[in-house]
mmCIF file of C-alpha atoms and ligand atoms in Angstrom:
data_model
loop_
_atom_site.group_PDB
_atom_site.id
_atom_site.type_symbol
_atom_site.label_atom_id
_atom_site.label_comp_id
_atom_site.label_asym_id
_atom_site.label_seq_id
_atom_site.Cartn_x
_atom_site.Cartn_y
_atom_site.Cartn_z
ATOM 1 C CA MET A 1 2.913 -11.697 -15.288
ATOM 2 C CA ALA A 2 -1.335 -9.691 -15.111
ATOM 3 C CA LEU A 3 -0.676 -6.615 -13.849
ATOM 4 C CA LEU A 4 -3.569 -5.619 -11.392
ATOM 5 C CA PRO A 5 -5.745 -2.161 -12.223
ATOM 6 C CA ILE A 6 -4.742 -0.231 -8.788
ATOM 7 C CA LEU A 7 -7.596 1.926 -6.640
ATOM 8 C CA ARG A 8 -7.196 5.513 -6.787
ATOM 9 C CA TYR A 9 -8.450 7.348 -3.491
ATOM 10 C CA PRO A 10 -11.062 8.134 -2.544
ATOM 11 C CA ASP A 11 -12.182 4.977 -3.818
ATOM 12 C CA PRO A 12 -14.784 3.809 -0.847
ATOM 13 C CA ARG A 13 -13.718 0.443 -2.077
ATOM 14 C CA LEU A 14 -9.829 1.588 -0.872
ATOM 15 C CA ASN A 15 -11.464 2.135 2.794
ATOM 16 C CA LYS A 16 -12.328 -1.556 3.244
ATOM 17 C CA ILE A 17 -11.191 -4.232 5.841
ATOM 18 C CA ALA A 18 -8.791 -6.979 4.512
ATOM 19 C CA THR A 19 -9.732 -9.914 6.582
ATOM 20 C CA ALA A 20 -7.116 -13.311 7.846
ATOM 21 C CA VAL A 21 -5.617 -15.272 4.934
ATOM 22 C CA ASP A 22 -7.113 -18.995 6.108
ATOM 23 C CA GLU A 23 -4.704 -21.153 4.220
ATOM 24 C CA VAL A 24 -2.037 -20.027 2.052
ATOM 25 C CA ASP A 25 -2.586 -21.751 -1.578
ATOM 26 C CA ALA A 26 -2.136 -21.592 -5.206
ATOM 27 C CA ARG A 27 -4.877 -18.566 -4.593
ATOM 28 C CA VAL A 28 -2.703 -16.723 -2.411
ATOM 29 C CA ARG A 29 0.216 -17.731 -4.251
ATOM 30 C CA ARG A 30 -0.687 -16.190 -7.067
ATOM 31 C CA LEU A 31 -1.866 -13.337 -5.617
ATOM 32 C CA ILE A 32 1.240 -12.218 -4.255
ATOM 33 C CA ASP A 33 3.010 -12.984 -7.800
ATOM 34 C CA ASP A 34 -0.003 -10.205 -9.154
ATOM 35 C CA MET A 35 0.857 -8.283 -6.654
ATOM 36 C CA LEU A 36 5.733 -7.974 -7.128
ATOM 37 C CA ASP A 37 4.658 -7.535 -10.270
ATOM 38 C CA THR A 38 2.050 -4.692 -10.262
ATOM 39 C CA MET A 39 4.040 -3.223 -7.727
ATOM 40 C CA TYR A 40 7.159 -3.135 -10.301
ATOM 41 C CA ALA A 41 5.655 -2.688 -12.820
ATOM 42 C CA ALA A 42 4.241 0.610 -10.830
ATOM 43 C CA GLU A 43 7.310 2.129 -9.966
ATOM 44 C CA GLY A 44 6.298 1.613 -6.095
ATOM 45 C CA VAL A 45 7.665 0.405 -3.160
ATOM 46 C CA GLY A 46 4.838 -1.536 -2.036
ATOM 47 C CA LEU A 47 1.542 -2.081 -1.974
ATOM 48 C CA ALA A 48 -1.254 -3.883 0.112
ATOM 49 C CA ALA A 49 -4.047 -5.908 -1.350
ATOM 50 C CA THR A 50 -6.354 -3.700 -0.346
ATOM 51 C CA GLN A 51 -5.212 -1.588 -2.751
ATOM 52 C CA VAL A 52 -5.908 -4.518 -6.024
ATOM 53 C CA ASP A 53 -9.365 -3.881 -4.490
ATOM 54 C CA GLU A 54 -8.259 -8.198 -2.506
ATOM 55 C CA HIS A 55 -9.220 -6.838 0.836
ATOM 56 C CA ARG A 56 -7.131 -10.212 2.283
ATOM 57 C CA ARG A 57 -4.624 -9.499 4.629
ATOM 58 C CA VAL A 58 -1.282 -9.804 1.695
ATOM 59 C CA ILE A 59 0.848 -7.443 1.621
ATOM 60 C CA VAL A 60 4.152 -6.645 -0.749
ATOM 61 C CA ILE A 61 7.544 -5.207 0.151
ATOM 62 C CA ASP A 62 10.808 -3.862 -1.721
ATOM 63 C CA THR A 63 13.043 -1.392 -1.082
ATOM 64 C CA SER A 64 16.322 -2.882 -2.140
ATOM 65 C CA GLU A 65 17.421 -0.504 -4.186
ATOM 66 C CA GLU A 66 18.300 -3.467 -6.892
ATOM 67 C CA ARG A 67 14.390 -4.313 -6.748
ATOM 68 C CA ARG A 68 15.168 -8.235 -5.870
ATOM 69 C CA SER A 69 14.227 -8.033 -2.581
ATOM 70 C CA PRO A 70 10.779 -8.976 -1.901
ATOM 71 C CA LEU A 71 9.500 -8.578 1.929
ATOM 72 C CA ILE A 72 6.031 -10.771 1.457
ATOM 73 C CA LEU A 73 3.316 -10.654 4.012
ATOM 74 C CA ILE A 74 0.460 -12.272 5.712
ATOM 75 C CA ASN A 75 -1.849 -12.107 8.088
ATOM 76 C CA PRO A 76 0.605 -8.759 9.391
ATOM 77 C CA GLU A 77 1.040 -8.226 13.054
ATOM 78 C CA ILE A 78 2.937 -5.661 14.418
ATOM 79 C CA VAL A 79 4.473 -7.011 17.625
ATOM 80 C CA TRP A 80 7.121 -4.398 19.108
ATOM 81 C CA ARG A 81 7.031 0.213 17.960
ATOM 82 C CA SER A 82 9.501 1.793 18.423
ATOM 83 C CA ALA A 83 9.216 4.360 21.123
ATOM 84 C CA ASP A 84 11.256 7.184 18.754
ATOM 85 C CA ILE A 85 8.706 9.148 16.101
ATOM 86 C CA VAL A 86 9.558 10.132 12.798
ATOM 87 C CA LEU A 87 8.408 12.636 10.593
ATOM 88 C CA GLY A 88 8.677 11.631 6.347
ATOM 89 C CA GLU A 89 7.218 12.248 3.284
ATOM 90 C CA GLU A 90 5.631 9.678 1.946
ATOM 91 C CA GLY A 91 3.275 8.642 -1.191
ATOM 92 C CA CYS A 92 1.633 6.000 -1.905
ATOM 93 C CA LEU A 93 0.129 4.189 -5.709
ATOM 94 C CA SER A 94 -3.962 5.826 -5.285
ATOM 95 C CA VAL A 95 -2.619 8.542 -4.842
ATOM 96 C CA PRO A 96 0.150 9.240 -7.743
ATOM 97 C CA ALA A 97 2.208 12.311 -7.636
ATOM 98 C CA ILE A 98 0.863 13.552 -4.228
ATOM 99 C CA TYR A 99 3.555 13.570 -1.252
ATOM 100 C CA ASP A 100 3.344 14.463 2.122
ATOM 101 C CA LYS A 101 4.277 14.659 5.485
ATOM 102 C CA VAL A 102 2.999 11.970 7.791
ATOM 103 C CA GLU A 103 5.104 10.714 11.331
ATOM 104 C CA ARG A 104 5.629 6.676 12.190
ATOM 105 C CA HIS A 105 7.516 4.520 14.629
ATOM 106 C CA SER A 106 11.346 4.850 13.302
ATOM 107 C CA ALA A 107 11.202 0.617 13.762
ATOM 108 C CA VAL A 108 9.259 -1.578 14.375
ATOM 109 C CA THR A 109 8.860 -5.814 14.610
ATOM 110 C CA VAL A 110 6.682 -7.255 12.545
ATOM 111 C CA ARG A 111 5.243 -10.972 12.762
ATOM 112 C CA ALA A 112 3.722 -12.530 9.748
ATOM 113 C CA LEU A 113 3.530 -15.372 7.388
ATOM 114 C CA ASP A 114 5.590 -16.348 4.824
ATOM 115 C CA ARG A 115 4.535 -17.634 0.683
ATOM 116 C CA GLY A 116 5.057 -21.012 2.736
ATOM 117 C CA GLY A 117 2.563 -20.311 4.508
ATOM 118 C CA SER A 118 5.718 -19.895 7.989
ATOM 119 C CA THR A 119 5.559 -17.824 10.736
ATOM 120 C CA PHE A 120 8.419 -15.272 10.648
ATOM 121 C CA GLU A 121 9.036 -12.015 12.658
ATOM 122 C CA ARG A 122 11.024 -9.792 11.589
ATOM 123 C CA ARG A 123 13.092 -6.337 12.805
ATOM 124 C CA VAL A 124 12.767 -3.590 10.210
ATOM 125 C CA GLU A 125 13.653 0.606 10.214
ATOM 126 C CA GLY A 126 13.870 3.569 8.044
ATOM 127 C CA LEU A 127 11.509 3.385 4.849
ATOM 128 C CA THR A 128 10.650 -1.049 5.173
ATOM 129 C CA ALA A 129 9.169 0.497 9.290
ATOM 130 C CA VAL A 130 7.643 3.385 7.305
ATOM 131 C CA CYS A 131 5.756 1.168 4.531
ATOM 132 C CA VAL A 132 5.225 -1.306 6.353
ATOM 133 C CA GLN A 133 2.881 0.974 8.774
ATOM 134 C CA HIS A 134 2.067 2.376 5.480
ATOM 135 C CA GLU A 135 1.274 -1.098 4.462
ATOM 136 C CA MET A 136 -0.473 -1.898 7.315
ATOM 137 C CA ASP A 137 -3.137 0.914 7.538
ATOM 138 C CA HIS A 138 -4.338 0.556 3.586
ATOM 139 C CA LEU A 139 -5.582 -3.346 5.243
ATOM 140 C CA LEU A 140 -7.362 -1.424 7.882
ATOM 141 C CA GLY A 141 -8.931 1.186 5.443
ATOM 142 C CA LYS A 142 -7.002 4.052 5.577
ATOM 143 C CA VAL A 143 -4.711 5.652 3.156
ATOM 144 C CA PHE A 144 -2.049 7.933 4.753
ATOM 145 C CA VAL A 145 -4.250 10.985 3.186
ATOM 146 C CA GLU A 146 -5.947 10.321 5.962
ATOM 147 C CA TYR A 147 -3.685 11.581 8.662
ATOM 148 C CA LEU A 148 -3.524 15.402 6.908
ATOM 149 C CA SER A 149 -5.705 18.026 7.944
ATOM 150 C CA PRO A 150 -8.820 18.051 6.052
ATOM 151 C CA LEU A 151 -8.187 21.364 4.019
ATOM 152 C CA LYS A 152 -5.096 19.135 2.717
ATOM 153 C CA ARG A 153 -7.295 16.555 2.123
ATOM 154 C CA GLU A 154 -9.883 18.223 0.230
ATOM 155 C CA ARG A 155 -7.465 19.544 -2.253
ATOM 156 C CA ILE A 156 -6.234 15.998 -2.877
ATOM 157 C CA ARG A 157 -9.338 14.780 -3.720
ATOM 158 C CA SER A 158 -10.357 17.651 -5.934
ATOM 159 C CA LYS A 159 -7.054 17.022 -7.708
ATOM 160 C CA MET A 160 -7.454 13.381 -8.152
ATOM 161 C CA ALA A 161 -10.996 14.101 -9.011
ATOM 162 C CA LYS A 162 -9.495 16.124 -11.967
ATOM 163 C CA ARG A 163 -6.773 13.941 -13.383
ATOM 164 C CA THR A 164 -9.599 11.189 -12.755
ATOM 165 C CA ARG A 165 -12.209 13.651 -15.569
ATOM 166 C CA GLU A 166 -8.457 14.059 -17.950
ATOM 167 C CA GLU A 167 -7.922 10.077 -18.596
ATOM 168 C CA GLN A 168 -11.100 9.722 -19.101
ATOM 169 C CA GLN A 169 -11.235 12.901 -21.702
ATOM 170 C CA GLU A 170 -8.595 11.589 -23.386
ATOM 171 C CA GLN A 171 -9.258 8.467 -23.173
ATOM 172 C CA ARG A 172 -12.385 9.818 -25.040
ATOM 173 C CA HIS A 173 -10.073 10.845 -27.827
ATOM 174 C CA ARG A 174 -8.417 8.103 -28.653
ATOM 175 C CA ALA A 175 -11.262 5.827 -28.968
HETATM 176 NI NI1 NI B 1 -0.015 3.364 -0.083
#
């Protein structure tokens, strides 16, 4: 088990565009396992490789209550979107303690490779559909707060900067 450090907004590495995985090899499977450990430890419902500074098209999601049903998406593509749009509150492990409303398709069909390297399609709705769209944005270098107004985004930036400063001070005091 390995926990990976999660990049925090507004780290510019969160804006990098991930590249496709050529081959689902042992290295990719290791990344998936570490991402699952990291997501479960952080009590998140989804994590994109971009957030752990690995710029490959890999996502892990688990929206189940028992937290034992991971959905692994390698090179995901959305092949169908519902016309129906929902406005829901979102958060992100890279923007801790910040929640705001974002519009998403209420259901999507995603095509991806699984951890064995086989192609599959899955139709998802509700929280899982929101999560798939949110994590796929990460692979394109987009964080959900970038959908918000410039004013809100500025407020979030200063909040995050303040928190990072406070944490650094705490660390210095402990050292
Ligand atoms: Ni996120």
